Coordinates of C-alpha atoms and ligand atoms in Angstrom, one line a residue:
X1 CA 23.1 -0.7 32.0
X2 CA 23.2 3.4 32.0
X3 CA 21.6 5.4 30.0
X4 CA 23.0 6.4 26.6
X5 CA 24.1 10.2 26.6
X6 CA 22.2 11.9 23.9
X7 CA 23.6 14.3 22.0
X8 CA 21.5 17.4 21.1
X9 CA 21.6 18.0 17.4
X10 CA 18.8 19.1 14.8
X11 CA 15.6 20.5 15.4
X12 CA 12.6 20.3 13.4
X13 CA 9.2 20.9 12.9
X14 CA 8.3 17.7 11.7
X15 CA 10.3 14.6 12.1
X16 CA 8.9 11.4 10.3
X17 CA 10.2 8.1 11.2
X18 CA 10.5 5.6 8.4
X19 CA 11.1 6.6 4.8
X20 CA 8.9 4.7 2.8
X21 CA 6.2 5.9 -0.2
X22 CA 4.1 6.8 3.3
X23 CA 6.7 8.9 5.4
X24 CA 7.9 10.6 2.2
X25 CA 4.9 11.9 0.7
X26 CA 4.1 13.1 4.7
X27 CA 7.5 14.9 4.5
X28 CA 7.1 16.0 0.9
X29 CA 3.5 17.3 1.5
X30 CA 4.7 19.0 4.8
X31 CA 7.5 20.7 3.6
X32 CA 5.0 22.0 1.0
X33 CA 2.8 23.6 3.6
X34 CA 6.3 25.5 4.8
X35 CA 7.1 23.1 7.6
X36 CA 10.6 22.1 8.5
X37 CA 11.1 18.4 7.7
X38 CA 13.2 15.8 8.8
X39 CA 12.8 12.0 7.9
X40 CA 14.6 9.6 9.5
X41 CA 15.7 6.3 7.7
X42 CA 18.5 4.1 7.0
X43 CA 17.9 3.3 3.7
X44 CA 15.6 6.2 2.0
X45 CA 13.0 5.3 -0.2
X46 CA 12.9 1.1 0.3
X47 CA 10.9 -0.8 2.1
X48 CA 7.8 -2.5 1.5
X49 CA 7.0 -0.4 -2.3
X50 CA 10.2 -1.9 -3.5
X51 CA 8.2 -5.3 -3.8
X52 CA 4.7 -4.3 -4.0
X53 CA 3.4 -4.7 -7.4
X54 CA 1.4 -1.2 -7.2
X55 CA -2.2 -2.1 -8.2
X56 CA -4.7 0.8 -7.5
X57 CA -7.6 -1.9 -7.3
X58 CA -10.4 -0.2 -4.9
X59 CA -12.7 -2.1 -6.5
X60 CA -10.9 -4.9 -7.7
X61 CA -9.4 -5.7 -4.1
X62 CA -12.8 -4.7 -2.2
X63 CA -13.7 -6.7 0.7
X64 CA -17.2 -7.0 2.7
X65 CA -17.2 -5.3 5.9
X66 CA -14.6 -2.9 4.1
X67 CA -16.9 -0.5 3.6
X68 CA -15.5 3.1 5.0
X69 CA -11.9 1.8 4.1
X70 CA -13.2 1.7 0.1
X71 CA -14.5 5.3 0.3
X72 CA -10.7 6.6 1.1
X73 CA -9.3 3.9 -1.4
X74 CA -11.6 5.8 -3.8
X75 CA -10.8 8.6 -2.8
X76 CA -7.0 8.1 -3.2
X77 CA -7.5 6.7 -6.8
X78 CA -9.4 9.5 -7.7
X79 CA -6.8 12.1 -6.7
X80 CA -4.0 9.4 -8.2
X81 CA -3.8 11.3 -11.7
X82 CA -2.9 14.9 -10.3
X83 CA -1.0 13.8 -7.6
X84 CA 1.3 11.8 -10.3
X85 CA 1.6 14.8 -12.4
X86 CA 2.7 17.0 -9.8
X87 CA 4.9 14.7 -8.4
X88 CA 6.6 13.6 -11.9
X89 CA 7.0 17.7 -12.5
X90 CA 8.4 18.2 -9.1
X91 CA 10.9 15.7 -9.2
X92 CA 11.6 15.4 -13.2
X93 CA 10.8 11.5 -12.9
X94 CA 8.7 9.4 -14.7
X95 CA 6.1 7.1 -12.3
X96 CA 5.0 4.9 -14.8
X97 CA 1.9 5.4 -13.6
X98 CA -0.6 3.7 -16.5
X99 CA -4.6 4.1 -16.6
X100 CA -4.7 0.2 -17.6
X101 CA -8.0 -1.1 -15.5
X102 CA -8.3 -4.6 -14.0
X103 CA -10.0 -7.8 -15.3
X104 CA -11.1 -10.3 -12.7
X105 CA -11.3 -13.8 -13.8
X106 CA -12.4 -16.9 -12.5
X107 CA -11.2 -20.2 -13.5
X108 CA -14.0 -22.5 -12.1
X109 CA -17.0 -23.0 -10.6
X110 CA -16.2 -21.9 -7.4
X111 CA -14.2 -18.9 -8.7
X112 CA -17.0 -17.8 -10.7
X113 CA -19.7 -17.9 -7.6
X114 CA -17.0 -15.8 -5.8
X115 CA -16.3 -13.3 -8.6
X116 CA -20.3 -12.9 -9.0
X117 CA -20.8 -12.3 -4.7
X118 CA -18.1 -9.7 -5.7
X119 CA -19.4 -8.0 -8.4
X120 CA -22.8 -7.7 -7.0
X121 CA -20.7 -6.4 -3.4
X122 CA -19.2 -3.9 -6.3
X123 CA -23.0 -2.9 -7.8
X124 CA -24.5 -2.1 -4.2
X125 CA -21.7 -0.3 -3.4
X126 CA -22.4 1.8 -6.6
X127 CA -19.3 1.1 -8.2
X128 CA -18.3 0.2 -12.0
X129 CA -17.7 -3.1 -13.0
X130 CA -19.2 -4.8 -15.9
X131 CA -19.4 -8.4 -16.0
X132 CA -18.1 -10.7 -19.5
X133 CA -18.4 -13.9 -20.6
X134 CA -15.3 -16.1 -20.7
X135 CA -14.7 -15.5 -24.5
X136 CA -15.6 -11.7 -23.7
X137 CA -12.3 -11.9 -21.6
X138 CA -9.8 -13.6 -24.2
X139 CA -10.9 -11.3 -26.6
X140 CA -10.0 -8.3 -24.6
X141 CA -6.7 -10.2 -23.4
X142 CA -5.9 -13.3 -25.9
X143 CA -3.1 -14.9 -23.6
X144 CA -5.5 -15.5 -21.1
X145 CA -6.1 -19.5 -20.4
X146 CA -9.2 -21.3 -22.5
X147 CA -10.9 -22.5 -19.3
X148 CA -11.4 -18.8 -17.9
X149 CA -15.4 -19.5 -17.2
X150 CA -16.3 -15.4 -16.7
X151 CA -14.5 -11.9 -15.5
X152 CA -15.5 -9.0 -13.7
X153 CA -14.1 -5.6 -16.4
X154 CA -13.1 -2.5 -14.0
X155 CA -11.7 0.1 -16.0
X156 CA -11.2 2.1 -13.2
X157 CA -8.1 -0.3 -11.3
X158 CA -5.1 1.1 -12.6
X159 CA -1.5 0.9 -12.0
X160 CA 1.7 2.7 -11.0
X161 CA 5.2 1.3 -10.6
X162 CA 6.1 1.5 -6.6
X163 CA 9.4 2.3 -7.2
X164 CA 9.6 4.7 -9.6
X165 CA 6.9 6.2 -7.3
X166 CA 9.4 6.2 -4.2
X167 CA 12.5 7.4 -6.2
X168 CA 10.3 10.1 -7.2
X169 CA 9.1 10.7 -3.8
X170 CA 13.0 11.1 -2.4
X171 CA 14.0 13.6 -4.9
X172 CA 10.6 15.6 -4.5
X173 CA 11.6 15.5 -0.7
X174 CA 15.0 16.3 -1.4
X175 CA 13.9 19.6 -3.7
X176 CA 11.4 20.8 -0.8
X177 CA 14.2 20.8 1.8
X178 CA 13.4 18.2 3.6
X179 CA 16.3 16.8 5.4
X180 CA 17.8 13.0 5.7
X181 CA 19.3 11.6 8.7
X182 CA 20.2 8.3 7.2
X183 CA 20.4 6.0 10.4
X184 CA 17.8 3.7 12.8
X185 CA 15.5 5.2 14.9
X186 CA 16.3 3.8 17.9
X187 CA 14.1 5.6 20.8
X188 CA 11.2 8.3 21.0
X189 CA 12.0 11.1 23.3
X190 CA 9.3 11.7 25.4
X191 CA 9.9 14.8 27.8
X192 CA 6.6 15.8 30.4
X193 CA 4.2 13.8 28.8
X194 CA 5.0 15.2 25.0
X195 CA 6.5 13.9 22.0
X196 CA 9.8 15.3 21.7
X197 CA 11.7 13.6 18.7
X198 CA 13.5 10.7 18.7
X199 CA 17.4 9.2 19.9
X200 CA 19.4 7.7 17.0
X201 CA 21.4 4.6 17.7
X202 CA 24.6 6.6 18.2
X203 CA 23.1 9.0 20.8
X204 CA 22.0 11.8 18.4
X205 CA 19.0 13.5 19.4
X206 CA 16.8 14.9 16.8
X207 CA 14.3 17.1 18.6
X208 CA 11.1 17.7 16.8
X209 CA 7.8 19.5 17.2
X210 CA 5.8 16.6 16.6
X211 CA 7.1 13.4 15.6
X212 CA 5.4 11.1 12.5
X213 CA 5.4 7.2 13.5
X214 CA 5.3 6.0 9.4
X215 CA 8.0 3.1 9.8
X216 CA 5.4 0.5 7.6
X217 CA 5.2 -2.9 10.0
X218 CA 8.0 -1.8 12.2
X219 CA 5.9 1.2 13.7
X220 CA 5.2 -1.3 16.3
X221 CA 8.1 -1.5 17.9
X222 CA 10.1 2.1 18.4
X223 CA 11.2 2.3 21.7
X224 CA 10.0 4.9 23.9
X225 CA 6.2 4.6 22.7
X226 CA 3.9 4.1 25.6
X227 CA 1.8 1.0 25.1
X228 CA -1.7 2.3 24.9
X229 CA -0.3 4.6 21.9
X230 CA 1.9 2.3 20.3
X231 CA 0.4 0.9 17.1
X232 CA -1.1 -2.6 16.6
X233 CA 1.0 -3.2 13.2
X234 CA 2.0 -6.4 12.2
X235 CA 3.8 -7.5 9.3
X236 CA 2.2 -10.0 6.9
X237 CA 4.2 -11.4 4.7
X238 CA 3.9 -11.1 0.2
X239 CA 6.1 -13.0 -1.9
X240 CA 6.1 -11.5 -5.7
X241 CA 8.3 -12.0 -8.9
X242 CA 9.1 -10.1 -11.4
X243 CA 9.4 -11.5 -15.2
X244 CA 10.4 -9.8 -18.2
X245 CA 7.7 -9.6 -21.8
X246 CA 11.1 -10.2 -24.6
X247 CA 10.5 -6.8 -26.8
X248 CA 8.5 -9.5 -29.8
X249 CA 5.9 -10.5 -28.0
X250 CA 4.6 -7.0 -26.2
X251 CA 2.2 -6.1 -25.8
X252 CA 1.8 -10.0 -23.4
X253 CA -1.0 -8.6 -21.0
X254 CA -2.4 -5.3 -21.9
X255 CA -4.1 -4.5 -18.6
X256 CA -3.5 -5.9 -15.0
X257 CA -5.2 -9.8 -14.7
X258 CA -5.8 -11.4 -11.6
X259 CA -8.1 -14.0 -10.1
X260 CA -8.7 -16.4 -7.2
X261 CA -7.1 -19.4 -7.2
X262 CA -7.9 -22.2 -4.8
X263 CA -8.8 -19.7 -1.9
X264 CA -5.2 -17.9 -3.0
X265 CA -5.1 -14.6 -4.5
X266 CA -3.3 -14.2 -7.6
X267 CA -2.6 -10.6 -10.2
X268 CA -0.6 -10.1 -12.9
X269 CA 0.5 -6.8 -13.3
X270 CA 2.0 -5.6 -16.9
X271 CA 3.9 -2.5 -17.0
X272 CA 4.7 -0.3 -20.5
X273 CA 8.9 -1.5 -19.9
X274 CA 7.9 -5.2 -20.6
X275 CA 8.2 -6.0 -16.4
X276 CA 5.3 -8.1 -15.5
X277 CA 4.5 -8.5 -11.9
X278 CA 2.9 -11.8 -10.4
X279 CA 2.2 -11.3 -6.3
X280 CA 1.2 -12.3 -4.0
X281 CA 1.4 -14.6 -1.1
X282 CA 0.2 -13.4 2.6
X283 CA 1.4 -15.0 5.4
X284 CA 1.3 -14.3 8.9
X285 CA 5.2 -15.2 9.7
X286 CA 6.2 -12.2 11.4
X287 CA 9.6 -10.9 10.7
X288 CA 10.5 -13.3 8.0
X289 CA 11.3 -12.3 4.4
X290 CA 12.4 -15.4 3.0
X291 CA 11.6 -16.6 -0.5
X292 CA 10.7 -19.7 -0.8
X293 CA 10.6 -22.8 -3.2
X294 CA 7.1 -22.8 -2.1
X295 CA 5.9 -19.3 -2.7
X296 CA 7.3 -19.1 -5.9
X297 CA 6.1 -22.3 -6.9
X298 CA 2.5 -21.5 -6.0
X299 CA 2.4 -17.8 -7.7
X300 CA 3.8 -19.4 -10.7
X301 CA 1.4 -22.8 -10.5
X302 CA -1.7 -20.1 -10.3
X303 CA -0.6 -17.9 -12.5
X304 CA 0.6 -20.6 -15.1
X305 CA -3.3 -21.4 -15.0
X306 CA -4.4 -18.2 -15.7
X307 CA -2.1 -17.1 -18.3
X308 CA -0.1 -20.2 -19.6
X309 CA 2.2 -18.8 -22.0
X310 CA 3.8 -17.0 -18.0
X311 CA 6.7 -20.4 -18.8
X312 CA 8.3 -18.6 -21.8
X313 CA 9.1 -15.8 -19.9
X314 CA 12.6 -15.0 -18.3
X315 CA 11.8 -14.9 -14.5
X316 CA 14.1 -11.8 -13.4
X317 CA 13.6 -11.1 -9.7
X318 CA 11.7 -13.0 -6.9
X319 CA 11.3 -11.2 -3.3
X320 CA 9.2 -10.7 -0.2
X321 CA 8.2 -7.6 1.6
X322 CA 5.9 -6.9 4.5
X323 CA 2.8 -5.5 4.5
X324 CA 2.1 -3.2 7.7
X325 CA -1.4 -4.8 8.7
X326 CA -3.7 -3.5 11.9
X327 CA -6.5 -5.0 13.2
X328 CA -9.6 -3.7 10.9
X329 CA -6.7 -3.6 7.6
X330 CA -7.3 0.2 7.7
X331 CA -4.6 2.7 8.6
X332 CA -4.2 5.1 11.5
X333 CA -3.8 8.5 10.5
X334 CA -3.2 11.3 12.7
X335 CA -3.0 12.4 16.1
X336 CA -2.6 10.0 18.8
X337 CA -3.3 10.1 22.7
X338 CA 0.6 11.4 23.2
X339 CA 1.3 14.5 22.5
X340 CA 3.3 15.8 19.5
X341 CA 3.1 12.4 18.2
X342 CA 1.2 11.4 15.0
X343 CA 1.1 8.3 13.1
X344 CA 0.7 7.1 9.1
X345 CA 1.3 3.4 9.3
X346 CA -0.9 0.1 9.1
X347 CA -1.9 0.7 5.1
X348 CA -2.0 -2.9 5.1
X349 CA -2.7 -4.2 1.1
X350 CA -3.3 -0.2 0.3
X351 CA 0.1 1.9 0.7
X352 CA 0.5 2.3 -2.5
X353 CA -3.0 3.4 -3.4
X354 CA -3.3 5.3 -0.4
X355 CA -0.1 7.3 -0.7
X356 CA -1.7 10.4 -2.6
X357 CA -4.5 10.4 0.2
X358 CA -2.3 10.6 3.2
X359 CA -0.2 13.0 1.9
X360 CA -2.7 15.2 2.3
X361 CA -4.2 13.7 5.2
X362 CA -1.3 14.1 6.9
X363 CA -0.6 17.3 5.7
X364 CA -3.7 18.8 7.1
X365 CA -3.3 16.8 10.4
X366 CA 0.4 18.1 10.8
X367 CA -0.7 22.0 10.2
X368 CA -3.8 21.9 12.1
X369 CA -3.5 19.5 14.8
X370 CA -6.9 17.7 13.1
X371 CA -7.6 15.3 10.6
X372 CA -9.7 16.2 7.8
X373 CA -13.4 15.0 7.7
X374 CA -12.6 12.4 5.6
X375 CA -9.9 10.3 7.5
X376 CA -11.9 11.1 10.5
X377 CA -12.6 7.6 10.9
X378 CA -8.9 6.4 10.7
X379 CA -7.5 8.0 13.9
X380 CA -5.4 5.8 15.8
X381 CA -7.8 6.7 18.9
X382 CA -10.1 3.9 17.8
X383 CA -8.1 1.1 19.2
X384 CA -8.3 2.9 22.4
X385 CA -11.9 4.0 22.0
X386 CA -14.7 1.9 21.5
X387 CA -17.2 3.8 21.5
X388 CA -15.4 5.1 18.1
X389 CA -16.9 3.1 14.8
X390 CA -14.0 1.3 13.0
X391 CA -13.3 2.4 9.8
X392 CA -13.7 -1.3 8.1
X393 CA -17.1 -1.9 10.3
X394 CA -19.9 -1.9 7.6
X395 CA -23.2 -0.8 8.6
X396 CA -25.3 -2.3 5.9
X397 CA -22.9 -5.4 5.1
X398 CA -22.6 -8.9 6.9
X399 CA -19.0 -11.2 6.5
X400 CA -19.3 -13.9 5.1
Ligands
LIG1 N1 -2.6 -5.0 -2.7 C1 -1.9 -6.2 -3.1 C2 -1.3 -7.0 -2.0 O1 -1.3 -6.5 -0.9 O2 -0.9 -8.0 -2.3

């Protein structure tokens, strides 16, 4: 076969691949720092925030031997109330972001003994979380199921809604200048060992200072990459559905609910327009985004036990996405062994929460050629490196 003929077109400073909640706040925070910015995308603002149900759980969602990975999630939640206010007055939209907290419930035995190894995970990590009784949950939310048996309180796991977020994001872009090229990556141009930009699948070539890898679970595969710098994304699969809270009986759920449920996790997530989300399923099937009988019968089955009065609701929307996960579930951020070639991919369960964060990260990585102290731990040199401590190694905890 010979080679496609590219054909020169624009140049940029910055040119991210994949525009999703991650590759536009890079280009919106870029073009802020008086970059020129290009992001690539067929479809602008989709991908995997169009299903995600948008929980900012740091603590809710911690895991052991997740240690270094909770101080960014942190992190990110802590700048999450700024960063919404400037983006909502930069782009005139509403985020429906929502400072609800989290309560963890367990339904059993079992549930409860895992809920307690959490919460006491939580308290030596220093965080808040306050333990209640079963009947200290239903009176804080009364739909909740009789046999809850206990709850961890976090008033600090709140909530936006993903796609409001990425709308949000494109017009923000949009307003900065950044530019859209609406079409499939289909090549990185590599020219004497350096990044270039990247070939569309007509032939276009989009030349770039330094090129940003932020295609979600597809950042894997862009042609062009050299292997020892390509990322180790894969997707995992989340079923979720959406149901609708009939105007009479709001307020259902007055903060986000979730719980373990035979090994499965299981959340709830109410949002102010009456929309309650119910994710998620995690499956390692690669490419596939079916929805299945199965999926949705399990996420309503768990969450039927949690909350049973879930059957009187209209069920308005079922649909799977794919989370981009990487080998320690943290992301890699920054610079990578090619040069003029950065990444902002493999946020795994943590896009969403993270997108404020890398924003900036990315930001700072783009303008300086470094990342910032705090994301030092994320570079995607650590794959490569192992004399580099992974980001989700704990030092003082053991898996269990
Ligand atoms: N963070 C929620 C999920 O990944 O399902």
């Amino acid at each position: 076969m010979h080679p496609r003929t590219t054909t020169p077109s624009a140049t940029s400073d910055v040119l991210v691949v994949g525009g999703g909640v991650i590759g536009l706040v890079t280009a919106w925070r870029a073009a802020q720092r008086g970059l020129s910015v290009a992001v690539v995308d067929p479809a602008p603002g989709g991908g995997a925030a169009q299903v995600a149900a948008g929980m900012l759980a740091a603590v809710t969602e911690l895991h052991y031997g997740e240690q270094t990975l909770l101080g960014i999630n942190l992190e990110s939640a802590r700048r999450y109330p700024a960063f919404a206010a400037e983006l909502a007055e930069a782009s005139g939209r509403d985020l429906g972001y929502r400072a609800c907290g989290t309560l963890a419930v367990a339904l059993d035995a079992d549930d409860r003994a895992h809920l307690r190894e959490l919460h006491a995970l939580q308290r030596r990590s220093g965080l808040e979380s306050e333990w209640l009784s079963g009947r200290e949950c239903r009176r804080l939310e009364p739909m909740l199921a009789p046999g809850v048996r206990g709850g961890l309180r976090v008033d600090g796991d709140h909530q936006i809604d993903p796609r409001r977020l990425a709308a949000a994001l494109l017009v923000a872009c949009e307003r900065a200048g950044v530019v859209f090229h609406r079409a499939w990556a289909e090549r990185l141009s590599v020219v004497r060992e350096r990044a270039r930009g990247i070939v569309l699948a007509d032939g276009t070539g989009l030349d770039a200072g330094q090129t940003v890898l932020a295609a979600g679970s597809l950042s894997g595969r862009l042609a062009g990459v050299p292997d020892d710098v390509l990322p180790p994304v894969r997707p995992v699969k989340g079923q979720v559905l959406r149901l609708t809270v009939p105007k009479p009986y709001a307020p259902f759920l007055s903060r986000t609910v979730r719980a373990v449920v035979r090994g499965s996790h299981v959340y709830l997530v109410p949002r102010e327009n009456g929309e309650l989300v119910v994710g998620a399923t995690s499956e390692e099937l690669g490419w596939d985004t079916t929805v299945t009988a199965g999926g949705v019968y399990e996420l309503l089955r768990d969450a039927h036990e949690l909350v049973p009065g879930i059957t009187e609701l209209p069920l308005t929307e079922t649909r799977a996405g794919l989370r981009p996960g990487s080998p320690d579930n943290a992301p890699l951020l920054g610079p990578t062994r090619l040069d003029g070639l950065q990444l902002a991919t493999g946020h795994y369960r943590n896009g969403v929460l993270l997108t404020p964060l890398t924003g900036d990260v990315m930001a700072h990585a783009l303008t300086t050629g470094e990342l910032p102290d705090e994301a030092l731990a994320f570079t995607p040199r650590r794959f490569a490196d192992a004399s580099l401590v992974s980001p989700t190694q704990s030092l003082t905890e053991q898996p269990v």
